Coordinates of N, CA and C in Angstrom, one line a residue:
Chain K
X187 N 80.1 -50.0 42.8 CA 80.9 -50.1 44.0 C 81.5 -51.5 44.1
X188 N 82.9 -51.4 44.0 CA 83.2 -53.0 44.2 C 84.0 -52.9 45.7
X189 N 84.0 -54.3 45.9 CA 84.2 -54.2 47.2 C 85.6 -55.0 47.4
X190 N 85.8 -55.2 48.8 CA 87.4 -55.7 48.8 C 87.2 -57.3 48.0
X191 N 88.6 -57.3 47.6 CA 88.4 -58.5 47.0 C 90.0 -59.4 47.2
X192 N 90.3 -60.7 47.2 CA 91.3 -61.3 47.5 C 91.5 -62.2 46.4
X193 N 92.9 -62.6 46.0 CA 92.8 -63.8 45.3 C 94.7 -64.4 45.4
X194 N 94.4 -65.7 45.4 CA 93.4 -66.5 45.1 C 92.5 -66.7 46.5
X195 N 90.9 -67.6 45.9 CA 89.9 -67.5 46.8 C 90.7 -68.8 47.5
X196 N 91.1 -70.0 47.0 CA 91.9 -71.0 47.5 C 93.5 -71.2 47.3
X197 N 94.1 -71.6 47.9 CA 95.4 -72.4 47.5 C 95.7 -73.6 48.5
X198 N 95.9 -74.3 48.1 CA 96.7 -75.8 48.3 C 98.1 -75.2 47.9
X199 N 98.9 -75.7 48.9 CA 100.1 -76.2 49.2 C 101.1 -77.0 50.0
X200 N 102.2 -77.0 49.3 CA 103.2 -78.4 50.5 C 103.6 -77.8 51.3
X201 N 104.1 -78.5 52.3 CA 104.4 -77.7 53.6 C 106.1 -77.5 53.2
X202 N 106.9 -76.6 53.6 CA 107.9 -75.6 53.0 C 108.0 -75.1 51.4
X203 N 106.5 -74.7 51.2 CA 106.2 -74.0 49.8 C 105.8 -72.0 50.8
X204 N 106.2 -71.7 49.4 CA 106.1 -70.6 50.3 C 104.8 -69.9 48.9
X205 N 104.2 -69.0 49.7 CA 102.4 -68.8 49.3 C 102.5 -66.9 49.4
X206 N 101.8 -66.8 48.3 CA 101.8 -65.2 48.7 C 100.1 -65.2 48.0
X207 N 99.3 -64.5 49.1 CA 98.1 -63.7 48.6 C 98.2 -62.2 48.5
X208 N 97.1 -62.0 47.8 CA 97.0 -60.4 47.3 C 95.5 -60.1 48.3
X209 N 95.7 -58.8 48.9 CA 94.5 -57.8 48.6 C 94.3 -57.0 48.2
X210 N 92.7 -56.3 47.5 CA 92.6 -55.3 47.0 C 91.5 -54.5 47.5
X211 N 92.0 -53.4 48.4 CA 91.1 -52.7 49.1 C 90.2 -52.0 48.1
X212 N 89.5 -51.4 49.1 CA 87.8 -50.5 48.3 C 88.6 -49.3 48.2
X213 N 88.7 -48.9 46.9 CA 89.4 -47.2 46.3 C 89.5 -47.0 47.2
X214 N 89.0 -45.7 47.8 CA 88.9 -44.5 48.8 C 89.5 -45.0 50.1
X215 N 90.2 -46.5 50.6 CA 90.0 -46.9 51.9 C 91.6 -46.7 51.9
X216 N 91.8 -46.0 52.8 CA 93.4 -45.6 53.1 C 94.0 -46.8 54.4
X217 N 92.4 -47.7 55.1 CA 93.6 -48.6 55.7 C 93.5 -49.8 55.4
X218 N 94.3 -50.7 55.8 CA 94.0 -52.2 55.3 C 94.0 -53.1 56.6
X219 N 93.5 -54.4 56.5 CA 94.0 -55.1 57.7 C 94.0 -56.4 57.2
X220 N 94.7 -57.3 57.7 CA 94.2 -58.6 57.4 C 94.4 -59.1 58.9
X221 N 93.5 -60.4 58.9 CA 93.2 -61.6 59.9 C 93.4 -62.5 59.4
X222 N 93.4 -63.8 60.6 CA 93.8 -64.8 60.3 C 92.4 -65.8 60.9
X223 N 92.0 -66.6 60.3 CA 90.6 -67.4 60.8 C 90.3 -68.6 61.0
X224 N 90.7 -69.6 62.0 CA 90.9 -71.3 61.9 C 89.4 -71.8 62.0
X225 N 89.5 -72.9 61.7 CA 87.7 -73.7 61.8 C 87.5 -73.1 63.2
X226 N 86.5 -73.1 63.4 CA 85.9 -73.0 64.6 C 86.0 -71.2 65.5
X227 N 86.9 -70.8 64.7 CA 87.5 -69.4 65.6 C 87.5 -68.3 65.0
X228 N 86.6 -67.4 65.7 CA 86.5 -65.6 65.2 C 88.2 -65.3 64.3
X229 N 87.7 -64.3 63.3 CA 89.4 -63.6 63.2 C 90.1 -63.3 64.1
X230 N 91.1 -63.4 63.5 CA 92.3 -62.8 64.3 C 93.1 -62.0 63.7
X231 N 93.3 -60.6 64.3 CA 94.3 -59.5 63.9 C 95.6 -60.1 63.8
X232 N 95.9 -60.0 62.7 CA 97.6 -59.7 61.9 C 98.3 -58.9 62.1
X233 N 97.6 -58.0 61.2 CA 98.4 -57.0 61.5 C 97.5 -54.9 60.0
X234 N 98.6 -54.6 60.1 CA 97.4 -52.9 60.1 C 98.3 -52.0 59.1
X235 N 97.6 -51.4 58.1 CA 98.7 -50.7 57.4 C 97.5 -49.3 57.4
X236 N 98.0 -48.1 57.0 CA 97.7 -47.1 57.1 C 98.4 -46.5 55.9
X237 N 98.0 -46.3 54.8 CA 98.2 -45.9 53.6 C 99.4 -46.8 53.2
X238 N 101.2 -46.5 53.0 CA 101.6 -48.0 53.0 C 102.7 -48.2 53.8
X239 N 102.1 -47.2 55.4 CA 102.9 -47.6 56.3 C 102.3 -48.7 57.0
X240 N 102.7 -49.9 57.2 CA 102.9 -50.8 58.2 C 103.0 -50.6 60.3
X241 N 101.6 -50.4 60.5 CA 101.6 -49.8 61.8 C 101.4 -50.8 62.8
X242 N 100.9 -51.3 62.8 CA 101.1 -52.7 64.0 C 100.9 -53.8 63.3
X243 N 101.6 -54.7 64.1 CA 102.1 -56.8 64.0 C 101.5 -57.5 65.0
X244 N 100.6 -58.1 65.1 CA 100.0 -59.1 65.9 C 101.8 -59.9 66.2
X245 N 101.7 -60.5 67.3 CA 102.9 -61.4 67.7 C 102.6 -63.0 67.1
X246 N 100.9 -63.2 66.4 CA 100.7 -64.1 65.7 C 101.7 -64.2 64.1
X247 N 102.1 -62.9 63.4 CA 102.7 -62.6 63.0 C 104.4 -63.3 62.9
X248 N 104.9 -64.4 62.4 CA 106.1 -65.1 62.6 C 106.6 -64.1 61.4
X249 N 108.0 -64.4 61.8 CA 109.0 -64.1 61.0 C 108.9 -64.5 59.6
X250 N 108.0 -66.2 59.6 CA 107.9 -66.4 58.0 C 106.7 -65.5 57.7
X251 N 106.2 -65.0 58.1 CA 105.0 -64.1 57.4 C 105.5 -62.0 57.2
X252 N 104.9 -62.0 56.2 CA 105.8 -60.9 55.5 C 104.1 -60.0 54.9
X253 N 104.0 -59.1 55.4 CA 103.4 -58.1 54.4 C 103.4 -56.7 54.0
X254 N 103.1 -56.4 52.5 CA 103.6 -55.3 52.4 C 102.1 -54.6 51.6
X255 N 102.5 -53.2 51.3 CA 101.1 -52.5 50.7 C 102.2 -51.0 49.9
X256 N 103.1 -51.8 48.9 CA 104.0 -51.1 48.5 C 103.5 -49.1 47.7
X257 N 102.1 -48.9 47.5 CA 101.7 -47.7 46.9 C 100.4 -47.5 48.1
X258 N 99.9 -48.4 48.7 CA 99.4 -47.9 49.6 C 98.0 -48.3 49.0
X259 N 97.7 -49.1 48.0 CA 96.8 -49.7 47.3 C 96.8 -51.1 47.8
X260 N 96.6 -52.1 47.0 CA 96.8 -53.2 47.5 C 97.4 -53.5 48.2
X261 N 97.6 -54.9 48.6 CA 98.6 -55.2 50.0 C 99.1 -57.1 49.0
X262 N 100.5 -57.4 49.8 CA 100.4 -58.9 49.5 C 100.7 -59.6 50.9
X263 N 100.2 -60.5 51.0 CA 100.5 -61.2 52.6 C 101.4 -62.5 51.7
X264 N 102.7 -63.1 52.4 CA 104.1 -63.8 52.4 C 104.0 -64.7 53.3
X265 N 104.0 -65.4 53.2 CA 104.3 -66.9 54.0 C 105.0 -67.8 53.7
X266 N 106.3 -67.8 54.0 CA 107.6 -68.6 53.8 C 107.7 -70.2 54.2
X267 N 108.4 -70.8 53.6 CA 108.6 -72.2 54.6 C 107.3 -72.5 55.4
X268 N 105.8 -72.7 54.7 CA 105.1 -73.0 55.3 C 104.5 -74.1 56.1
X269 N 103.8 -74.3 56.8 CA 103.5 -75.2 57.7 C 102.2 -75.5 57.6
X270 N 101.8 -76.9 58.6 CA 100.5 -77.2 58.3 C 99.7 -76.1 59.2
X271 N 100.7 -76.1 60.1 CA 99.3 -74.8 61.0 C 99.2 -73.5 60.6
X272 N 99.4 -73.0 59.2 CA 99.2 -72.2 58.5 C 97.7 -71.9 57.7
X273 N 97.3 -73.6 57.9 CA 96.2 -73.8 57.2 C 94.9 -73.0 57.7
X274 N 94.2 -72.0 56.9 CA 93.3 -71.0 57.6 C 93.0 -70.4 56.6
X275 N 91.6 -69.5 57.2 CA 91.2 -68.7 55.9 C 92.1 -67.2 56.6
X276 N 92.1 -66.5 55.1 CA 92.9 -65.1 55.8 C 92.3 -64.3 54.9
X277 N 92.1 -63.3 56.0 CA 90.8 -62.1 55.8 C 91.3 -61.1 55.6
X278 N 91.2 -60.3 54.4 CA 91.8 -58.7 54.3 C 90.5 -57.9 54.6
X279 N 90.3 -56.5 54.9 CA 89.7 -56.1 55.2 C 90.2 -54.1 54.9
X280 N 89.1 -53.6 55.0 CA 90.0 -52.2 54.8 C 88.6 -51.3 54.8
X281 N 89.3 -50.2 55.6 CA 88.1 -49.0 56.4 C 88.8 -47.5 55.4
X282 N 87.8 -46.5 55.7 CA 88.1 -45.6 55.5 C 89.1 -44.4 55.9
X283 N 88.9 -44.3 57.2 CA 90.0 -43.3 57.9 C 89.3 -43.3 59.5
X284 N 89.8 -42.5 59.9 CA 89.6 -42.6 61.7 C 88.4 -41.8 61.9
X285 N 87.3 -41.1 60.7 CA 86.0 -41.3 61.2 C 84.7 -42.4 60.8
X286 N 85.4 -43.4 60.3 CA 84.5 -44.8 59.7 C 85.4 -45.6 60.4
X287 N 84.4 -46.2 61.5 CA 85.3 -47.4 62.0 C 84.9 -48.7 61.6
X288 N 84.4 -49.0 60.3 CA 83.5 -50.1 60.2 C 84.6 -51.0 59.0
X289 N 84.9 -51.8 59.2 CA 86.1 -52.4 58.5 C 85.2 -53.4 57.3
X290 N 85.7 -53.3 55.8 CA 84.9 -54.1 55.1 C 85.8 -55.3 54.4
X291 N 84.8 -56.5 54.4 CA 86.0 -57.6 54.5 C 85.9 -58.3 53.1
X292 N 87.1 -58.8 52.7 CA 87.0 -59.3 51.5 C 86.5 -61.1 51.8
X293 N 86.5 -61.7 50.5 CA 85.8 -63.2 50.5 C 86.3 -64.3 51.4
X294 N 88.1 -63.7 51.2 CA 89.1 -64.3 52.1 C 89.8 -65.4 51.1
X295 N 90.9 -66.1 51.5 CA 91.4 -66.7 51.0 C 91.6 -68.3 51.7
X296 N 91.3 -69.2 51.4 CA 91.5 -70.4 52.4 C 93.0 -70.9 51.7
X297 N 94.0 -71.5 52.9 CA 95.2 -71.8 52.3 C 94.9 -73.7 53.6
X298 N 95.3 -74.2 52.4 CA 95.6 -75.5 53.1 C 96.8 -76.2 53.2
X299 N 97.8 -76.4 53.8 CA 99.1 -76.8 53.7 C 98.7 -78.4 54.2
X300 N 99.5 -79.1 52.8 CA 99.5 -80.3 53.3 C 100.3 -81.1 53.4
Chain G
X300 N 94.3 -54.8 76.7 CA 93.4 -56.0 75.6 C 91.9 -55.9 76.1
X301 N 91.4 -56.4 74.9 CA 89.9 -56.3 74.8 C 89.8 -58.2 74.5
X302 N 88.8 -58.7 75.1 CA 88.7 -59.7 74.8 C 86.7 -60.3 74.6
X303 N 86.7 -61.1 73.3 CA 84.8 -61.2 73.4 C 84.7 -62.4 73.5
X304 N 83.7 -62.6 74.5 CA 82.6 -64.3 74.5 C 81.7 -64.3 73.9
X305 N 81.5 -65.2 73.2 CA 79.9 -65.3 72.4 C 79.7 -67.0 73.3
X306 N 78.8 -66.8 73.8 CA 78.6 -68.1 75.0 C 77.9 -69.4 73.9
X307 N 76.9 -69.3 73.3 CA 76.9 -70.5 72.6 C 77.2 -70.3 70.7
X308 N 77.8 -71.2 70.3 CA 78.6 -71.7 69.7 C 77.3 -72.5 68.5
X309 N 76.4 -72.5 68.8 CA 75.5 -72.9 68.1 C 74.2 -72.8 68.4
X310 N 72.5 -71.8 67.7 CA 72.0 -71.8 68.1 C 70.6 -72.4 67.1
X311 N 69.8 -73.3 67.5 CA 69.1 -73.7 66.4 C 67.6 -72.9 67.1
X312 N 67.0 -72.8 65.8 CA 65.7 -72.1 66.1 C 64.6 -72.4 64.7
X313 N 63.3 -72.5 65.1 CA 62.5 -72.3 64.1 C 62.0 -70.7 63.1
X314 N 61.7 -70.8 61.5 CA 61.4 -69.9 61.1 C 60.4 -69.1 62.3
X315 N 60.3 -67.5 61.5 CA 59.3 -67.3 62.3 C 59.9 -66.8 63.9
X316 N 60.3 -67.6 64.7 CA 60.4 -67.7 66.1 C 61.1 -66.5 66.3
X317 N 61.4 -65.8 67.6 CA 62.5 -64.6 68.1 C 64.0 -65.7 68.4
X318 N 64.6 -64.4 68.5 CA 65.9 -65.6 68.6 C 67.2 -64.6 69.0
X319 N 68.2 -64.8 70.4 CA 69.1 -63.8 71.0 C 70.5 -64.9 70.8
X320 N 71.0 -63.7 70.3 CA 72.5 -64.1 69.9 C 73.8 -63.5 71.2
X321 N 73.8 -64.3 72.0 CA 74.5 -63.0 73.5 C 76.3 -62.9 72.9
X322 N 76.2 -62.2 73.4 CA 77.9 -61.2 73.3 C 78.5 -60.8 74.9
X323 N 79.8 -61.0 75.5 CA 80.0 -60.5 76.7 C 81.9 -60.0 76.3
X324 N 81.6 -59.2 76.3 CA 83.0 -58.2 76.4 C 83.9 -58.4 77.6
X325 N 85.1 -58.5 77.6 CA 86.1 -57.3 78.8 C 86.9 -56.6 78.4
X326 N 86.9 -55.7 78.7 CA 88.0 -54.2 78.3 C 88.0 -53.3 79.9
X327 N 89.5 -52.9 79.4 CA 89.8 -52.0 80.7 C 89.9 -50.3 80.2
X328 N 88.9 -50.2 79.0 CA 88.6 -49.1 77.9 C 87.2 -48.9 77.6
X329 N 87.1 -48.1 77.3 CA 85.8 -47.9 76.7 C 85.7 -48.7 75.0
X330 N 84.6 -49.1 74.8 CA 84.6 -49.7 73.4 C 83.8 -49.4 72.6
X331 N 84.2 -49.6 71.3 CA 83.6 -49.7 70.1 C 82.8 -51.1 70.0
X332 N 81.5 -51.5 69.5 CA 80.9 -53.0 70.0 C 80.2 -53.1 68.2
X333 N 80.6 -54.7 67.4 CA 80.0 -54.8 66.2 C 79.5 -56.3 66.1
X334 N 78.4 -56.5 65.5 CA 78.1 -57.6 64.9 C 78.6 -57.8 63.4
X335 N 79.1 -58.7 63.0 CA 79.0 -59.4 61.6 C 78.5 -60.5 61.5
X336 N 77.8 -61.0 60.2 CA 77.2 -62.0 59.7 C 78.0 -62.7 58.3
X337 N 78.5 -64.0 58.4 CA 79.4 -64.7 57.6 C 78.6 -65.9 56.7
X338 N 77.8 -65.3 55.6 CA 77.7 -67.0 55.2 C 78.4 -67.2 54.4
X339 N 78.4 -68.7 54.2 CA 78.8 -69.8 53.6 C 79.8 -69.4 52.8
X340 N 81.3 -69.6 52.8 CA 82.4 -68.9 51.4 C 82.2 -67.5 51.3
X341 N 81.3 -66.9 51.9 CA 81.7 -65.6 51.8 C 82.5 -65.0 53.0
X342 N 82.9 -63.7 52.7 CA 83.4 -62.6 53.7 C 82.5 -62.7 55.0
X343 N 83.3 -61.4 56.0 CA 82.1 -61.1 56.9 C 81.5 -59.7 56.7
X344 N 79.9 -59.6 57.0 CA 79.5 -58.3 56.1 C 78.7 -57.8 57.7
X345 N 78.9 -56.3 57.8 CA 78.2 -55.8 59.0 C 76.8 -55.8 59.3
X346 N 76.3 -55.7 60.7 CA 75.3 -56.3 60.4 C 75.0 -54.3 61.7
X347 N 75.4 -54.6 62.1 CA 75.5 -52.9 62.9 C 76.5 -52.7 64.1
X348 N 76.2 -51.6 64.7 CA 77.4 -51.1 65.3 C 77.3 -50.2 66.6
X349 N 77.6 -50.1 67.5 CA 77.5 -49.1 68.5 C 79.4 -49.0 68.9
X350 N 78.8 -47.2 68.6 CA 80.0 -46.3 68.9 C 79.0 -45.4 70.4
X351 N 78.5 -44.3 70.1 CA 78.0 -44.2 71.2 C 76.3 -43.9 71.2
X352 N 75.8 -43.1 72.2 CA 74.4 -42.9 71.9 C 73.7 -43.7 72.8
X353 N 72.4 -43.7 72.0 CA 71.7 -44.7 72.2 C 72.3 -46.1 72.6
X354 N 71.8 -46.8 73.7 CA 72.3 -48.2 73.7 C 71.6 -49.6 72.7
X355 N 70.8 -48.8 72.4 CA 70.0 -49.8 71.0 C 69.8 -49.2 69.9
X356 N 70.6 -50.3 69.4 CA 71.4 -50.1 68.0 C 70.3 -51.1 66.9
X357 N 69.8 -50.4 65.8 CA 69.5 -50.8 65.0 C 70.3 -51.1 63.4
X358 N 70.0 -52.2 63.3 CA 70.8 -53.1 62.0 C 70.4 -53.2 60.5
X359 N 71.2 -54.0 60.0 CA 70.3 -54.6 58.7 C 69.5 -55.9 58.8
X360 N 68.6 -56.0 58.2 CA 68.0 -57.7 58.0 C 67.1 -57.5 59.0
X361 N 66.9 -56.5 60.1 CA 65.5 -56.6 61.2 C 66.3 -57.1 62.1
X362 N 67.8 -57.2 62.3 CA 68.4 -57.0 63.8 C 68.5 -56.0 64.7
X363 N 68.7 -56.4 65.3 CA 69.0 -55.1 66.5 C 70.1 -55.5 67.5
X364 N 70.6 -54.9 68.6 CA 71.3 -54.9 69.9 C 71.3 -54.0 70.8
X365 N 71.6 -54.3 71.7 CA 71.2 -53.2 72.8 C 72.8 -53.6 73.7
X366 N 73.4 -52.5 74.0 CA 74.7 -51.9 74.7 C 74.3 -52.2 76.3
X367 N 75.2 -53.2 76.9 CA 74.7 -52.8 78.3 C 75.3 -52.9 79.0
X368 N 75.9 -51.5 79.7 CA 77.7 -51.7 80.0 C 78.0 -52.2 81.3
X369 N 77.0 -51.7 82.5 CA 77.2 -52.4 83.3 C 77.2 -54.2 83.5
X370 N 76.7 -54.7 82.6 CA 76.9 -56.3 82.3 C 78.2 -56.2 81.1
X371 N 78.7 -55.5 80.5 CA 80.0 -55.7 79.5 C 79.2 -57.0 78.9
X372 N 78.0 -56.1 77.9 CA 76.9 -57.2 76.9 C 76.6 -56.4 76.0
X373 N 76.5 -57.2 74.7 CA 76.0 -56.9 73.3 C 75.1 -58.1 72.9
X374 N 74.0 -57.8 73.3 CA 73.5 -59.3 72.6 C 73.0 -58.9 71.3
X375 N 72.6 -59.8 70.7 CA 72.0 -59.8 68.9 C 70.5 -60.2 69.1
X376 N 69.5 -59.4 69.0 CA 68.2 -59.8 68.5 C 67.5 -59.8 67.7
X377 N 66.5 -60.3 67.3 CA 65.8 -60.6 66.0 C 64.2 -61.2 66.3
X378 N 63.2 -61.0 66.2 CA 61.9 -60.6 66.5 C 61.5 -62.0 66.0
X379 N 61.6 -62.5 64.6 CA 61.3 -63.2 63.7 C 62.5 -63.5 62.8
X380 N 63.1 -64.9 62.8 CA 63.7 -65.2 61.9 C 63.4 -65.8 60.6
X381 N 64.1 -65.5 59.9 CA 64.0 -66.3 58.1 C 64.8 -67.5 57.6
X382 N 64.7 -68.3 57.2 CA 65.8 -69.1 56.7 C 66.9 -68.5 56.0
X383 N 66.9 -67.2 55.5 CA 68.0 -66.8 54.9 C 68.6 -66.5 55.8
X384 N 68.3 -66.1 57.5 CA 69.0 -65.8 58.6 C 70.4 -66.9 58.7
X385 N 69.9 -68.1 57.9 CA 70.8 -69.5 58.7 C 72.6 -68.6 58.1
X386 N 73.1 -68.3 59.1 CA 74.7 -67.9 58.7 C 75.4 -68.0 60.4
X387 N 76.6 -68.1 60.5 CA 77.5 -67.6 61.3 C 77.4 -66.0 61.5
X388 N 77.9 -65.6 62.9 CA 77.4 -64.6 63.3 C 78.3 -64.6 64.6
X389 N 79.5 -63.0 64.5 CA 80.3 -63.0 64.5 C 80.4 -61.3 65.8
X390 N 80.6 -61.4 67.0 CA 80.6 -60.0 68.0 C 82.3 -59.8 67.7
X391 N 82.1 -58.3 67.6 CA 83.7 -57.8 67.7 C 83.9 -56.3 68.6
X392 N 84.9 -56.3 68.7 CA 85.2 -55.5 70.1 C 86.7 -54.3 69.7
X393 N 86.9 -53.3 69.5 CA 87.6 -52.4 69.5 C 87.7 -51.7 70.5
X394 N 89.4 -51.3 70.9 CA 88.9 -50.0 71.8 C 89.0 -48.4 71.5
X395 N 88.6 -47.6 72.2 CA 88.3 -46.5 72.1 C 89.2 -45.9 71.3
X396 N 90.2 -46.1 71.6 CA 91.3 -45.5 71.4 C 92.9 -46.4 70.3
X397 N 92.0 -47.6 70.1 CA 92.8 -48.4 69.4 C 91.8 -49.2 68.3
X398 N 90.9 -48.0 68.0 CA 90.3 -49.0 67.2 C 90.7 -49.4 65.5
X399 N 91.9 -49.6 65.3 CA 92.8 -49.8 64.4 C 92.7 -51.9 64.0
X400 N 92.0 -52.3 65.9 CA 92.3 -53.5 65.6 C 90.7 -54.4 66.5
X401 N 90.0 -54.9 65.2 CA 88.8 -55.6 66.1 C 89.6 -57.1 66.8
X402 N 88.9 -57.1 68.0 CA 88.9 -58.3 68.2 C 87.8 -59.5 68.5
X403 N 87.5 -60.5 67.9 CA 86.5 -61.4 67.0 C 86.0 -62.2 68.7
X404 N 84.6 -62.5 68.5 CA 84.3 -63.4 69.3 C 84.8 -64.9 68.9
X405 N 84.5 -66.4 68.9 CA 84.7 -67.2 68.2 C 83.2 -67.9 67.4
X406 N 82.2 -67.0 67.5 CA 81.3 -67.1 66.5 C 79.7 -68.4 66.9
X407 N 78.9 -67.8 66.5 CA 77.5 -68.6 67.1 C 77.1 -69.1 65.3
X408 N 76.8 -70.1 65.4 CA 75.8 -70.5 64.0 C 74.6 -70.6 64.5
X409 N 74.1 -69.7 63.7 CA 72.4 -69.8 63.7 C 71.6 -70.4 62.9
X410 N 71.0 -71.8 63.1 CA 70.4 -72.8 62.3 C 68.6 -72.5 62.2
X411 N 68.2 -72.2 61.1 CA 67.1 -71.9 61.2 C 66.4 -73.1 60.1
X412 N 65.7 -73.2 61.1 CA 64.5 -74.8 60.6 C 63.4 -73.9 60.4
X413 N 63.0 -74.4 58.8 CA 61.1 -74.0 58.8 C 60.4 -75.2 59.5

């Protein structure tokens, strides 16, 4: 049983570099989610895909941030013209269907913009 | 909106000892109520869960919690801790009807001294 997994686990970057992470949900998990997680602070909802429709956007969510889950398999999270307050770890996660509400989270990704 | 307190931010304790992790919710919903546990570089991994039932909810690792709605509380307990217990520890909050999206407490570290 492998479990969600992200990569890269790090990236460094300059601030107007633009950064794309991957997730890869658990087979069978039809939804995805990713969060966003700064020192000190619980996740925070992004945003929600449901096979590879794209169903809700956190308003955390800027215009430079872009994600997609083109086959309904993995997903890639887009971060454009980035910034230093971008720097965070970002958490993909992904459940089964609407009778498993238990979301399973991948390692995460830490991005540092410097 | 659903929003969670985890009141202290850091809790030290000796092996051995009992030890309460508190959680205080508000929702103008009924909710879904979860613990996670985060160590070090890793993901967050469930620790248990109340959907409905019973208001004491049994976990992994020899945790527990107890639902208590008239206080809008989840605390986290543990009889006896271990040093492997020492992680971040993490209450999340869904609602009934939206549980598409957890929302994160900002997290207690549990320091355990032998």
């Amino acid at each position: 049983d492998t479990g969600v997994s992200q990569d890269p686990r790090h990236k460094i970057t300059k601030r107007g570099q633009n950064v794309t992470f991957r997730c890869d949900p658990i087979s069978e998990h039809n939804r995805l989610y990713w969060y966003r997680q700064t020192l000190g602070q619980g996740p925070e909802f992004l945003t929600y895909f449901q096979n590879e429709a794209q169903l809700e956007k956190s308003r955390l969510l800027s215009d430079r941030f872009s994600a997609e889950r083109p086959k309904g398999s993995f997903s890639t999270l887009e971060i454009q013209r980035t910034e230093q307050g971008d720097s965070a770890m970002y958490l993909c996660a992904s459940s089964l269907g609407t009778d498993n509400y238990e979301q399973y989270f991948g390692p995460g990704t830490r991005l540092t913009v410097t | 909106a659903q929003s969670v307190t985890q009141l202290d931010s850091q809790v030290p304790v000796f092996e051995e000892a009992p030890v309460e992790l508190r959680c205080n919710y508000s929702s103008s919903v009924s909710v879904y109520l979860f613990w996670y546990v985060q160590y070090p570089n890793q993901g967050l991994q469930l620790l248990l869960k109340y959907l409905s039932g019973s208001t004491l909810v049994k976990g992994i690792n020899g945790f527990e919690a107890e639902f208590n709605k008239s206080q809008t509380s989840f605390h986290l307990r543990k009889p006896s801790v271990h040093i492997s217990d020492t992680a971040e520890y993490f209450c999340a909050v869904s609602g009934l009807y939206n549980f598409n999206k957890f929302y994160f407490g900002s997290g207690t570290k549990l320091n355990v001294k032998p």
